[in-house]
mmCIF file of C-alpha atoms in Angstrom:
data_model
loop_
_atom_site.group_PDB
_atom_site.id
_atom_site.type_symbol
_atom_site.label_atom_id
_atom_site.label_comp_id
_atom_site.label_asym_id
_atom_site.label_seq_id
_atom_site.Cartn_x
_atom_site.Cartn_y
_atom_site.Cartn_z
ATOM 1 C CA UNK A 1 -46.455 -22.034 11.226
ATOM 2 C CA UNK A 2 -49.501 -22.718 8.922
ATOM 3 C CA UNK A 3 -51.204 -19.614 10.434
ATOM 4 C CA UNK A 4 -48.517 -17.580 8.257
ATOM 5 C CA UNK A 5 -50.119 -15.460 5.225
ATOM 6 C CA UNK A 6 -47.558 -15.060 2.572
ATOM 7 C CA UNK A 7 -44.205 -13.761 1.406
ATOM 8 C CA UNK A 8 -43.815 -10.781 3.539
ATOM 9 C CA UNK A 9 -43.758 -13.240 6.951
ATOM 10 C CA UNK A 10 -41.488 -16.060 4.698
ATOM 11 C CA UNK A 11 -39.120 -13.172 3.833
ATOM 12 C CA UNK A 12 -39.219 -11.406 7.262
ATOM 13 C CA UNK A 13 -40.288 -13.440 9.954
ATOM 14 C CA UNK A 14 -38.654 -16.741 9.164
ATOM 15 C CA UNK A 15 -35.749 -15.412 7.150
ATOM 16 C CA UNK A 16 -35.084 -12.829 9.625
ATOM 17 C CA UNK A 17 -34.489 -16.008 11.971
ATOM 18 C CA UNK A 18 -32.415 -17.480 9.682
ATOM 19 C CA UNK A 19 -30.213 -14.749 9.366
ATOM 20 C CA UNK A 20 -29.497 -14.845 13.069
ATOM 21 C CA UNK A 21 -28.794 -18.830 12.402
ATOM 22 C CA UNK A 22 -26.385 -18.654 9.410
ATOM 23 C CA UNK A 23 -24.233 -15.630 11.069
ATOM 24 C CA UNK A 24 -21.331 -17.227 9.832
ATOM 25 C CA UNK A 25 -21.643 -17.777 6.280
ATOM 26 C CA UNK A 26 -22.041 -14.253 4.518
ATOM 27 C CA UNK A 27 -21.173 -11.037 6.047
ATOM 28 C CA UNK A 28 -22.625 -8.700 3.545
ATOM 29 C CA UNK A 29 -24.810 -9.341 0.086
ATOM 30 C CA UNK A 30 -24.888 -6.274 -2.361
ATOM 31 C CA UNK A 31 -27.241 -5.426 -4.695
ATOM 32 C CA UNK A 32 -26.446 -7.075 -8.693
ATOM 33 C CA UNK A 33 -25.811 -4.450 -11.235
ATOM 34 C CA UNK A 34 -29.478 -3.887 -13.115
ATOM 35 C CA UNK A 35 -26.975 -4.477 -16.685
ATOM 36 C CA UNK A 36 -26.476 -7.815 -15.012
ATOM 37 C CA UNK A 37 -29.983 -8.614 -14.199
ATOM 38 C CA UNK A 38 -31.751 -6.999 -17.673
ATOM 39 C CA UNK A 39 -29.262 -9.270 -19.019
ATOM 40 C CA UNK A 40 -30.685 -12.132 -17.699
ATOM 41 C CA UNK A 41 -34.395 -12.129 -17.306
ATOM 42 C CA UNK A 42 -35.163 -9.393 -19.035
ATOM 43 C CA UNK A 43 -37.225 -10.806 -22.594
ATOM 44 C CA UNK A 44 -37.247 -7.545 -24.650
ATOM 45 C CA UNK A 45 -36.531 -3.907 -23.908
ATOM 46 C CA UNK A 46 -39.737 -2.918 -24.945
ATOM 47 C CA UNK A 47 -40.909 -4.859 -21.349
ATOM 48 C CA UNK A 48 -39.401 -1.485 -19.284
ATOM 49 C CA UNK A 49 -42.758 1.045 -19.859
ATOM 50 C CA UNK A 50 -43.761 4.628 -17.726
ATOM 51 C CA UNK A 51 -46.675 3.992 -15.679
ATOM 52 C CA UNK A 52 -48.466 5.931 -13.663
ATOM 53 C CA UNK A 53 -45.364 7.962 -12.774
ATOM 54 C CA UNK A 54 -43.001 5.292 -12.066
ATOM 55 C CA UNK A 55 -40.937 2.522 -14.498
ATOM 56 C CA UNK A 56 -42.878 -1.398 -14.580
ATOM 57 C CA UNK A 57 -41.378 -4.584 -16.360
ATOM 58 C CA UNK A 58 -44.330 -6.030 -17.745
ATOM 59 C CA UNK A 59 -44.732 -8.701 -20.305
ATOM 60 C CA UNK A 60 -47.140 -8.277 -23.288
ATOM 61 C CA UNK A 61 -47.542 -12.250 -24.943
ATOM 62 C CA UNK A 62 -50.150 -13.340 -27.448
ATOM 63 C CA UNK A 63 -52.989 -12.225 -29.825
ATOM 64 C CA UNK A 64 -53.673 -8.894 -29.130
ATOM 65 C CA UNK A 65 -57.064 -9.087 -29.901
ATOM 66 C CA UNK A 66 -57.494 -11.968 -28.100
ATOM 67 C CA UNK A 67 -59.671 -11.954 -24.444
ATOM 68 C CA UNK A 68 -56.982 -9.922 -22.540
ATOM 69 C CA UNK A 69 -55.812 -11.704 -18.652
ATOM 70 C CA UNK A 70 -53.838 -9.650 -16.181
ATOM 71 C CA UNK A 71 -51.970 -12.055 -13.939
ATOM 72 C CA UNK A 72 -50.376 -10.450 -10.529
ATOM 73 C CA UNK A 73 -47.721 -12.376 -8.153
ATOM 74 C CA UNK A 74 -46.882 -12.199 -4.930
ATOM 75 C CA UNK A 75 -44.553 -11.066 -2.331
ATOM 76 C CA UNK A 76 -41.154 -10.670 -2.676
ATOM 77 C CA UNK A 77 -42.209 -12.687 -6.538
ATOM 78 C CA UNK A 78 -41.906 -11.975 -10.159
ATOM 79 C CA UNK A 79 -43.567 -11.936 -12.931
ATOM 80 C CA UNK A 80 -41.641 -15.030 -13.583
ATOM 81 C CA UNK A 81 -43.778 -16.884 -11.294
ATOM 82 C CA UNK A 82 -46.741 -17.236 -14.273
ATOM 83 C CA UNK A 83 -44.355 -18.186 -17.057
ATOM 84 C CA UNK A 84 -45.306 -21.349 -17.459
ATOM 85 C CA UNK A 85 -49.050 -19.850 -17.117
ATOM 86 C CA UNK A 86 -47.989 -17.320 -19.492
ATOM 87 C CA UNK A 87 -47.341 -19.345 -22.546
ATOM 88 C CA UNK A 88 -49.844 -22.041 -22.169
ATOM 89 C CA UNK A 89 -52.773 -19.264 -22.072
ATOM 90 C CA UNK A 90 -51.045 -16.743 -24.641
ATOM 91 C CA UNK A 91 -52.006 -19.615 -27.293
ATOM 92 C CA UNK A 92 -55.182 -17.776 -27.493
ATOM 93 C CA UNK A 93 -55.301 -15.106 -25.139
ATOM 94 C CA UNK A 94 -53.648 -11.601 -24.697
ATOM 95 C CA UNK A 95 -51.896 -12.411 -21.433
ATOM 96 C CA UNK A 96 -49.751 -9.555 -19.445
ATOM 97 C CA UNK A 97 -48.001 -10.191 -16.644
ATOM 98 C CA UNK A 98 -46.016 -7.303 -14.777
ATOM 99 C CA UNK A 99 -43.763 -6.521 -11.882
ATOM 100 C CA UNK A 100 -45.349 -4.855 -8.804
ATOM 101 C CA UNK A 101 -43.254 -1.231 -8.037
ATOM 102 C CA UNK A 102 -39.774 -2.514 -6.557
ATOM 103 C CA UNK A 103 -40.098 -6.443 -7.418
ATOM 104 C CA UNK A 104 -38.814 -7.957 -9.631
ATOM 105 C CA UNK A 105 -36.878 -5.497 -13.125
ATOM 106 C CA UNK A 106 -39.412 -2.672 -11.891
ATOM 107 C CA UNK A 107 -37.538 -0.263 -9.907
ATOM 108 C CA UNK A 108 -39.055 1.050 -6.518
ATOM 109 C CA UNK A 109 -41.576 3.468 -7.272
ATOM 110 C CA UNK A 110 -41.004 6.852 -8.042
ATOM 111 C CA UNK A 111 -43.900 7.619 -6.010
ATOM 112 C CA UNK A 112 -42.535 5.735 -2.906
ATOM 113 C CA UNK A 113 -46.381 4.729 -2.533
ATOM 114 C CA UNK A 114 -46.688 0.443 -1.789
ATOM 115 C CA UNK A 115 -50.249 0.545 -0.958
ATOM 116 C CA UNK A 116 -52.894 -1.660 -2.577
ATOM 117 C CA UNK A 117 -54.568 1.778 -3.745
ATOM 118 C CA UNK A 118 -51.321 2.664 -5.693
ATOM 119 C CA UNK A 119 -51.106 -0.897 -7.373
ATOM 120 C CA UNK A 120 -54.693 -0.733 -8.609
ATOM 121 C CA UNK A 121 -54.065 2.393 -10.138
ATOM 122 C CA UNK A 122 -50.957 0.887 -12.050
ATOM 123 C CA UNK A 123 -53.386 -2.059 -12.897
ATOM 124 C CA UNK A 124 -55.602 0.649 -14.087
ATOM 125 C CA UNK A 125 -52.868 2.589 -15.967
ATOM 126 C CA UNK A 126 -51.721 -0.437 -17.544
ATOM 127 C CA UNK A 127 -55.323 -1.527 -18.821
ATOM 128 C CA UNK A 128 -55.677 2.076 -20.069
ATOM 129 C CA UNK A 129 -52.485 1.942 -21.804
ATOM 130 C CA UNK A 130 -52.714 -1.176 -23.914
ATOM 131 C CA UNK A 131 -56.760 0.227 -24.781
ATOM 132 C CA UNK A 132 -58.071 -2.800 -23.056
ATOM 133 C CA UNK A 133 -61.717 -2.076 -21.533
ATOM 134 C CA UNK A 134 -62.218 -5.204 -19.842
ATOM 135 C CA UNK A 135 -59.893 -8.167 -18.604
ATOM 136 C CA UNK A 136 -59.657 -11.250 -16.620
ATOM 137 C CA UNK A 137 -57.594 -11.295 -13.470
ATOM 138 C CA UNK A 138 -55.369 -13.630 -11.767
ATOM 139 C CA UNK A 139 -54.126 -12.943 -8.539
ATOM 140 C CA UNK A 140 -51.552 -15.026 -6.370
ATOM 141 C CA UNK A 141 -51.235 -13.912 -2.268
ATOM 142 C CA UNK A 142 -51.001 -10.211 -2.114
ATOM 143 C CA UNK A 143 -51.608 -9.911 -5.486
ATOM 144 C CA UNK A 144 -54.942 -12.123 -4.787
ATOM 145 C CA UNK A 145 -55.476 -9.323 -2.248
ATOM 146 C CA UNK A 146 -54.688 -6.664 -5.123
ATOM 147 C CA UNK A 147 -57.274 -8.357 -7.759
ATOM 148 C CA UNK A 148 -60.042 -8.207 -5.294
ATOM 149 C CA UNK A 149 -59.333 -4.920 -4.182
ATOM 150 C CA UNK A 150 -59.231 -3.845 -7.974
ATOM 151 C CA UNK A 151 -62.594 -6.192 -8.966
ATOM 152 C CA UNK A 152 -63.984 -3.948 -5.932
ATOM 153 C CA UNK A 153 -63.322 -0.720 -6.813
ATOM 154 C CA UNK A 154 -63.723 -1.205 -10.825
ATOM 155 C CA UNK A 155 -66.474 -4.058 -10.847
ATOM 156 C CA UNK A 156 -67.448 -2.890 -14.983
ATOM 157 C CA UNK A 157 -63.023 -3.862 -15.719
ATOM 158 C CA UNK A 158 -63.169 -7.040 -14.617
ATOM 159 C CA UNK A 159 -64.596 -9.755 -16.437
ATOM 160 C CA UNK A 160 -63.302 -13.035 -14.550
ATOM 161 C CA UNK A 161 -61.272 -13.136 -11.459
ATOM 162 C CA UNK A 162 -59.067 -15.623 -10.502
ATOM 163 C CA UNK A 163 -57.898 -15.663 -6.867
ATOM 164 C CA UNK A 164 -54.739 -18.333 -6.208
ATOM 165 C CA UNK A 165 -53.973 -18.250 -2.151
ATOM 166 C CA UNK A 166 -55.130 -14.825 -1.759
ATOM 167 C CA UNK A 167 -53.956 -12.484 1.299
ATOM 168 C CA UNK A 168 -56.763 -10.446 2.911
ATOM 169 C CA UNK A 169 -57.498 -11.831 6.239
ATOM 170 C CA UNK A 170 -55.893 -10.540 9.404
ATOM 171 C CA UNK A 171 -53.290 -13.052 10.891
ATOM 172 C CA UNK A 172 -50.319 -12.841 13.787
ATOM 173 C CA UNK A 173 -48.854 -9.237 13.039
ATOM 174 C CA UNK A 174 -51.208 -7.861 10.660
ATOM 175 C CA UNK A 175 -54.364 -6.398 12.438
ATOM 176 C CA UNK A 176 -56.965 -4.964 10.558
ATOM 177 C CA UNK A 177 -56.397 -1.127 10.010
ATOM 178 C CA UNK A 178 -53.261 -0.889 11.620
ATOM 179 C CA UNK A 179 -49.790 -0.761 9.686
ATOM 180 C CA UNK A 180 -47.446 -3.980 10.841
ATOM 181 C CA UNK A 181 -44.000 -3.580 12.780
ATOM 182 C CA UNK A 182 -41.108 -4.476 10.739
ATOM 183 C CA UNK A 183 -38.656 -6.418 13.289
ATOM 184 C CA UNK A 184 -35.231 -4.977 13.593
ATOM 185 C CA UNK A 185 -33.942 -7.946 12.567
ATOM 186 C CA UNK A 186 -36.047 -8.339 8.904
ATOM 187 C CA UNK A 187 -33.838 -5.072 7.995
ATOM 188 C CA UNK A 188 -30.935 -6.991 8.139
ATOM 189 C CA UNK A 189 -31.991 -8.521 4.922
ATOM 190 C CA UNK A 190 -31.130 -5.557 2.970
ATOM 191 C CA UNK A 191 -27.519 -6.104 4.073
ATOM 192 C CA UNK A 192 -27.501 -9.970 4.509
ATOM 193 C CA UNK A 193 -29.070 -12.488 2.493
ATOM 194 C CA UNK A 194 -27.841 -16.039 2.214
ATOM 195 C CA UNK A 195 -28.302 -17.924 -0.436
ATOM 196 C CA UNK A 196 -28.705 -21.458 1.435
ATOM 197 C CA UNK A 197 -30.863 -19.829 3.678
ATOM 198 C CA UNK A 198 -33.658 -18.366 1.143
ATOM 199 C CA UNK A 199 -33.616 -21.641 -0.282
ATOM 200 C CA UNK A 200 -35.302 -22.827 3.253
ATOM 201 C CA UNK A 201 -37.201 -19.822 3.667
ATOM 202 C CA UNK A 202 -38.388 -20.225 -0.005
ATOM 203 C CA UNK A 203 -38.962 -23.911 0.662
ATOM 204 C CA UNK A 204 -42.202 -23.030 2.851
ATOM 205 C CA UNK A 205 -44.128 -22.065 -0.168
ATOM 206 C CA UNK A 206 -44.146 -25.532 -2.297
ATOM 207 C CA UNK A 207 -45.732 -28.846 -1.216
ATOM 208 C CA UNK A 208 -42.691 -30.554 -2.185
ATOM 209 C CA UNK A 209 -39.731 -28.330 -1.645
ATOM 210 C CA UNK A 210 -37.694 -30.800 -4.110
ATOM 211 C CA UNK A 211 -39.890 -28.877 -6.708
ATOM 212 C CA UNK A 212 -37.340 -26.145 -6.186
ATOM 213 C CA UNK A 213 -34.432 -26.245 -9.218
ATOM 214 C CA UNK A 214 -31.198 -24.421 -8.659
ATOM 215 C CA UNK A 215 -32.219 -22.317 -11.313
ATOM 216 C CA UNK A 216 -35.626 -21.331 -9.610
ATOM 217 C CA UNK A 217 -33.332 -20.438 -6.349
ATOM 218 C CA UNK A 218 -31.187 -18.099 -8.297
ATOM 219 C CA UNK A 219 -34.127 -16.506 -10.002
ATOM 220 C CA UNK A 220 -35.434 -15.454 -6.254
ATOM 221 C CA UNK A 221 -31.631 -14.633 -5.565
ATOM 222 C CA UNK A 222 -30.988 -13.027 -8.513
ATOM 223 C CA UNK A 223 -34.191 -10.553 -7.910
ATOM 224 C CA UNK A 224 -34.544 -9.599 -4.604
ATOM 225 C CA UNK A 225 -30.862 -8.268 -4.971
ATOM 226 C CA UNK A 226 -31.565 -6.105 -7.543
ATOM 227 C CA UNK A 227 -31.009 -2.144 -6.434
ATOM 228 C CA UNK A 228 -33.263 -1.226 -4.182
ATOM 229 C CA UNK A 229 -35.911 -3.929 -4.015
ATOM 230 C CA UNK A 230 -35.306 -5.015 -0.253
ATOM 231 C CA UNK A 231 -35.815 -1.509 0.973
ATOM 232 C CA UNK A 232 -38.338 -1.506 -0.927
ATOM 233 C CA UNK A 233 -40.029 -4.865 0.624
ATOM 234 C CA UNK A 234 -39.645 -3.205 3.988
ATOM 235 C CA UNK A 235 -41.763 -0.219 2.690
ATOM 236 C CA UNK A 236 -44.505 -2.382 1.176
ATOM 237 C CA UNK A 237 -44.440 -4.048 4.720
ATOM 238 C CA UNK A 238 -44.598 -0.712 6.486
ATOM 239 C CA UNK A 239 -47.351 0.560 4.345
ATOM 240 C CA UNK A 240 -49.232 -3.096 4.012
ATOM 241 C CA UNK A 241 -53.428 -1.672 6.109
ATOM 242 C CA UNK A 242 -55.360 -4.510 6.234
ATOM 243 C CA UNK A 243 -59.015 -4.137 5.845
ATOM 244 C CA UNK A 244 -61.460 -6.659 6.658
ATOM 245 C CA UNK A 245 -61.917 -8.129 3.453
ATOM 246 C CA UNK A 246 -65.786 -8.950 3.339
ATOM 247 C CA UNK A 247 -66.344 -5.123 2.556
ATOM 248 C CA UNK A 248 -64.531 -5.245 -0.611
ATOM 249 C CA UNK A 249 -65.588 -8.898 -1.725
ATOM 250 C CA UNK A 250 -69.358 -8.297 -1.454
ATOM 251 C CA UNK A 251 -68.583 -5.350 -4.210
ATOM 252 C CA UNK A 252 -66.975 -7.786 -6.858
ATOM 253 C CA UNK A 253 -69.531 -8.631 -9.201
ATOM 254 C CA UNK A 254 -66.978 -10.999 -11.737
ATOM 255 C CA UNK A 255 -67.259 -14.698 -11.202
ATOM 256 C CA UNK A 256 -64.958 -15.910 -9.289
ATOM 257 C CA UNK A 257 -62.275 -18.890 -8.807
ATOM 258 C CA UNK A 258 -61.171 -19.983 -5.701
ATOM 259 C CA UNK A 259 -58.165 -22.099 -6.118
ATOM 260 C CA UNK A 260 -55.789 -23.335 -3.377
ATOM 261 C CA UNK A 261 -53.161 -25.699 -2.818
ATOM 262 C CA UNK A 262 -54.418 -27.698 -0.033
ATOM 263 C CA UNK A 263 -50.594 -27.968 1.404
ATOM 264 C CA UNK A 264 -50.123 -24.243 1.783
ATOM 265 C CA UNK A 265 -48.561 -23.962 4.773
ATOM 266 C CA UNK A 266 -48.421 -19.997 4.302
ATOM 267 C CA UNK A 267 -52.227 -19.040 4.111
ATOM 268 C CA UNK A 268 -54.155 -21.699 5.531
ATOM 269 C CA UNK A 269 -56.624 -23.368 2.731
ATOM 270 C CA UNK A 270 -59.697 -22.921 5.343
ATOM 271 C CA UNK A 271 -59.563 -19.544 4.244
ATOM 272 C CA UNK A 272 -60.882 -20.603 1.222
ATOM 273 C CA UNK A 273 -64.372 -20.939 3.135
ATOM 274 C CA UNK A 274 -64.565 -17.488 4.206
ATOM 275 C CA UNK A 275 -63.430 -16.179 0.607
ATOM 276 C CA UNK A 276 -66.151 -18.224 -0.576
ATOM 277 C CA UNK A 277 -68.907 -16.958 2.011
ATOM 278 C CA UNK A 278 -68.178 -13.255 0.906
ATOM 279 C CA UNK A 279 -68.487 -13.775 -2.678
ATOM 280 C CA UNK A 280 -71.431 -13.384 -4.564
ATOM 281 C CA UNK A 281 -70.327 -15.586 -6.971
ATOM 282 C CA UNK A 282 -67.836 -18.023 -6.011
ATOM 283 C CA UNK A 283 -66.240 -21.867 -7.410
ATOM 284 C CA UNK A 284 -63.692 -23.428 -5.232
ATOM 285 C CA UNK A 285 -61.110 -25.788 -6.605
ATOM 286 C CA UNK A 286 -58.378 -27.611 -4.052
ATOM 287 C CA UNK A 287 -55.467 -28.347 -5.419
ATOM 288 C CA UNK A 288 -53.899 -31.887 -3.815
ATOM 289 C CA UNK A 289 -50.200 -32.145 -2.728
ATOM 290 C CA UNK A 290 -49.452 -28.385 -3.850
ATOM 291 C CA UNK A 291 -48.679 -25.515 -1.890
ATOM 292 C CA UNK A 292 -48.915 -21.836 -2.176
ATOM 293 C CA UNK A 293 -47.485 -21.285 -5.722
ATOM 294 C CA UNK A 294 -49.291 -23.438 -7.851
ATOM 295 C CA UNK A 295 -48.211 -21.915 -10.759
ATOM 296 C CA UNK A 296 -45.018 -23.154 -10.113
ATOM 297 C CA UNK A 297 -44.985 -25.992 -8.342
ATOM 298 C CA UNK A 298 -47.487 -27.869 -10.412
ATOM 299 C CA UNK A 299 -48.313 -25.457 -13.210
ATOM 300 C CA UNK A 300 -49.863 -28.207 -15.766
ATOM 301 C CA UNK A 301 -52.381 -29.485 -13.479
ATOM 302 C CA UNK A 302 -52.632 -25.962 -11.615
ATOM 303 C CA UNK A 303 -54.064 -24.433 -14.891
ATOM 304 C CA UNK A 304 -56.516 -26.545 -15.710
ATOM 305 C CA UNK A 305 -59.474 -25.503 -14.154
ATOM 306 C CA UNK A 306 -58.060 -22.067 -14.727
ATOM 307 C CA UNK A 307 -58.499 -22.607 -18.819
ATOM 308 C CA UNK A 308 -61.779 -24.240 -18.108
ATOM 309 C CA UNK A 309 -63.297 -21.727 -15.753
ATOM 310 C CA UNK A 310 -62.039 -18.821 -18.225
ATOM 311 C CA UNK A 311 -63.343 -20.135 -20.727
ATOM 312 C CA UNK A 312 -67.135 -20.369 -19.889
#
């Protein structure tokens, strides 16, 4: 189980198991009403913005002439996921947080483009937008794999780069430059989703799955019912290409921090080694008795050696 990568195999590899398991307790889950769900967890209006074609819920917090940091969450995630990040850095920093196309308040995109190419030209866009010609990122799993991929291709953006768990490496159903097989089964999530049952799934992703609140369980709930964001999952599986990731890491000239839980259990910290091998410029930091979310499991102690590597 610890050879899993991230969100997209918690979602639809162990949650399309236990779907089969808890036949019995739901028959159908719809969609919330997006009144319902801008209702509660969405901050200001102002956070719905065009970008690059297609609508993104994206948080602008602190001094805006402050040292701007992007942070980008995972799979089947939130921007919600760096909140506690979020205010603790906005003391003193311009910090923007977003959700990816079909997570989270943004809608699927308008495009109907999920690849890592269309999410670093939102990340683009969205620097471009808010006149910002350099920024620190922070990336969490895929969107680890998205700050890389974006420190890569725009080395002269990217002051810092912060890399939390990241997805990159090829693992059981993702092959390098081939485009994974959704099981059948994972698309009964669109239809099905029980609520005692993503608690489990979601469980796989903290050290201490006690760390989960009720209230962090219906935030996930909540989220991933929201029109059209499961069929959108399935896409962003579909269109998920791996590459082998030393290509792309060799390119990123920003210093770099490595940080990992050293109980994630869904990308295995010995990853770390080979993100650090690649690098050119590479710290590592283990995290003890956290997972894969940090940020949320732990986020006081998580952030430290965030604040302190950002700040140098």
């Amino acid at each position: 189980m610890n050879r899993l990568r991230h969100f997209r195999l918690i979602f639809l590899g162990n949650l399309m198991a236990a779907v089969v398991l808890g036949a019995g307790l739901v028959l159908w889950t719809p969609d919330l009403p997006r009144a319902e769900l801008e209702a509660r967890y969405l901050a200001r209006p102002g956070d719905l913005v065009s970008i690059a074609g297609t609508t993104i819920h994206m948080r602008d917090r602190g001094p805006r002439e402050a040292p701007a940091v992007i942070l980008i969450h995972g799979f089947g995630s939130s921007l919600h996921t760096w909140a506690a990040w979020q205010d603790r850095l906005a003391v003193d920093r311009r910090v923007i947080s977003f959700d990816l196309p079909g997570l989270g308040l943004s809608p699927p995109d308008a495009t109907g483009d999920y690849s890592d190419e269309r999410v670093t030209r939102i990340v683009l866009a969205i620097m471009d937008r808010l006149g910002l010609d350099q920024a620190d990122l922070v990336g969490n799993s895929i969107g680890g794999r998205i700050a890389f991929t974006f420190a890569a291709s725009h080395p002269e953006r990217v002051r810092k780069l912060v890399l939390v768990s990241p997805d990159g490496y090829e693992s059981p159903g993702f092959t390098y430059g081939e485009a994974p097989e959704v099981p059948l089964l994972a698309e009964a999530v669109r239809f099905w989703l029980p609520k005692p049952l993503l608690r489990l799934s979601l469980g796989m992703a903290y050290a201490d799955p006690g760390v989960m609140t009720d209230q962090i369980v219906s935030r996930y709930y909540d989220l991933i019912r929201a029109p059209g964001v499961r069929e959108a999952l399935m896409e962003r599986m579909r269109q998920t290409v791996l590459v082998p990731p030393e290509t792309l890491l060799a390119r990123v000239r920003a210093p770099t921090l490595l940080l990992w839980g050293e109980e994630d259990a869904v990308i295995p910290v010995t990853n770390a080694q080979s993100y650090a091998r690649a690098l050119p410029d590479a710290h590592t930091v283990l995290l003890p008795d956290m997972g894969h979310v940090p940020q949320e499991e732990r986020p006081a102690q998580s952030l430290v050696p965030v604040v302190a590597f950002l700040r140098t």
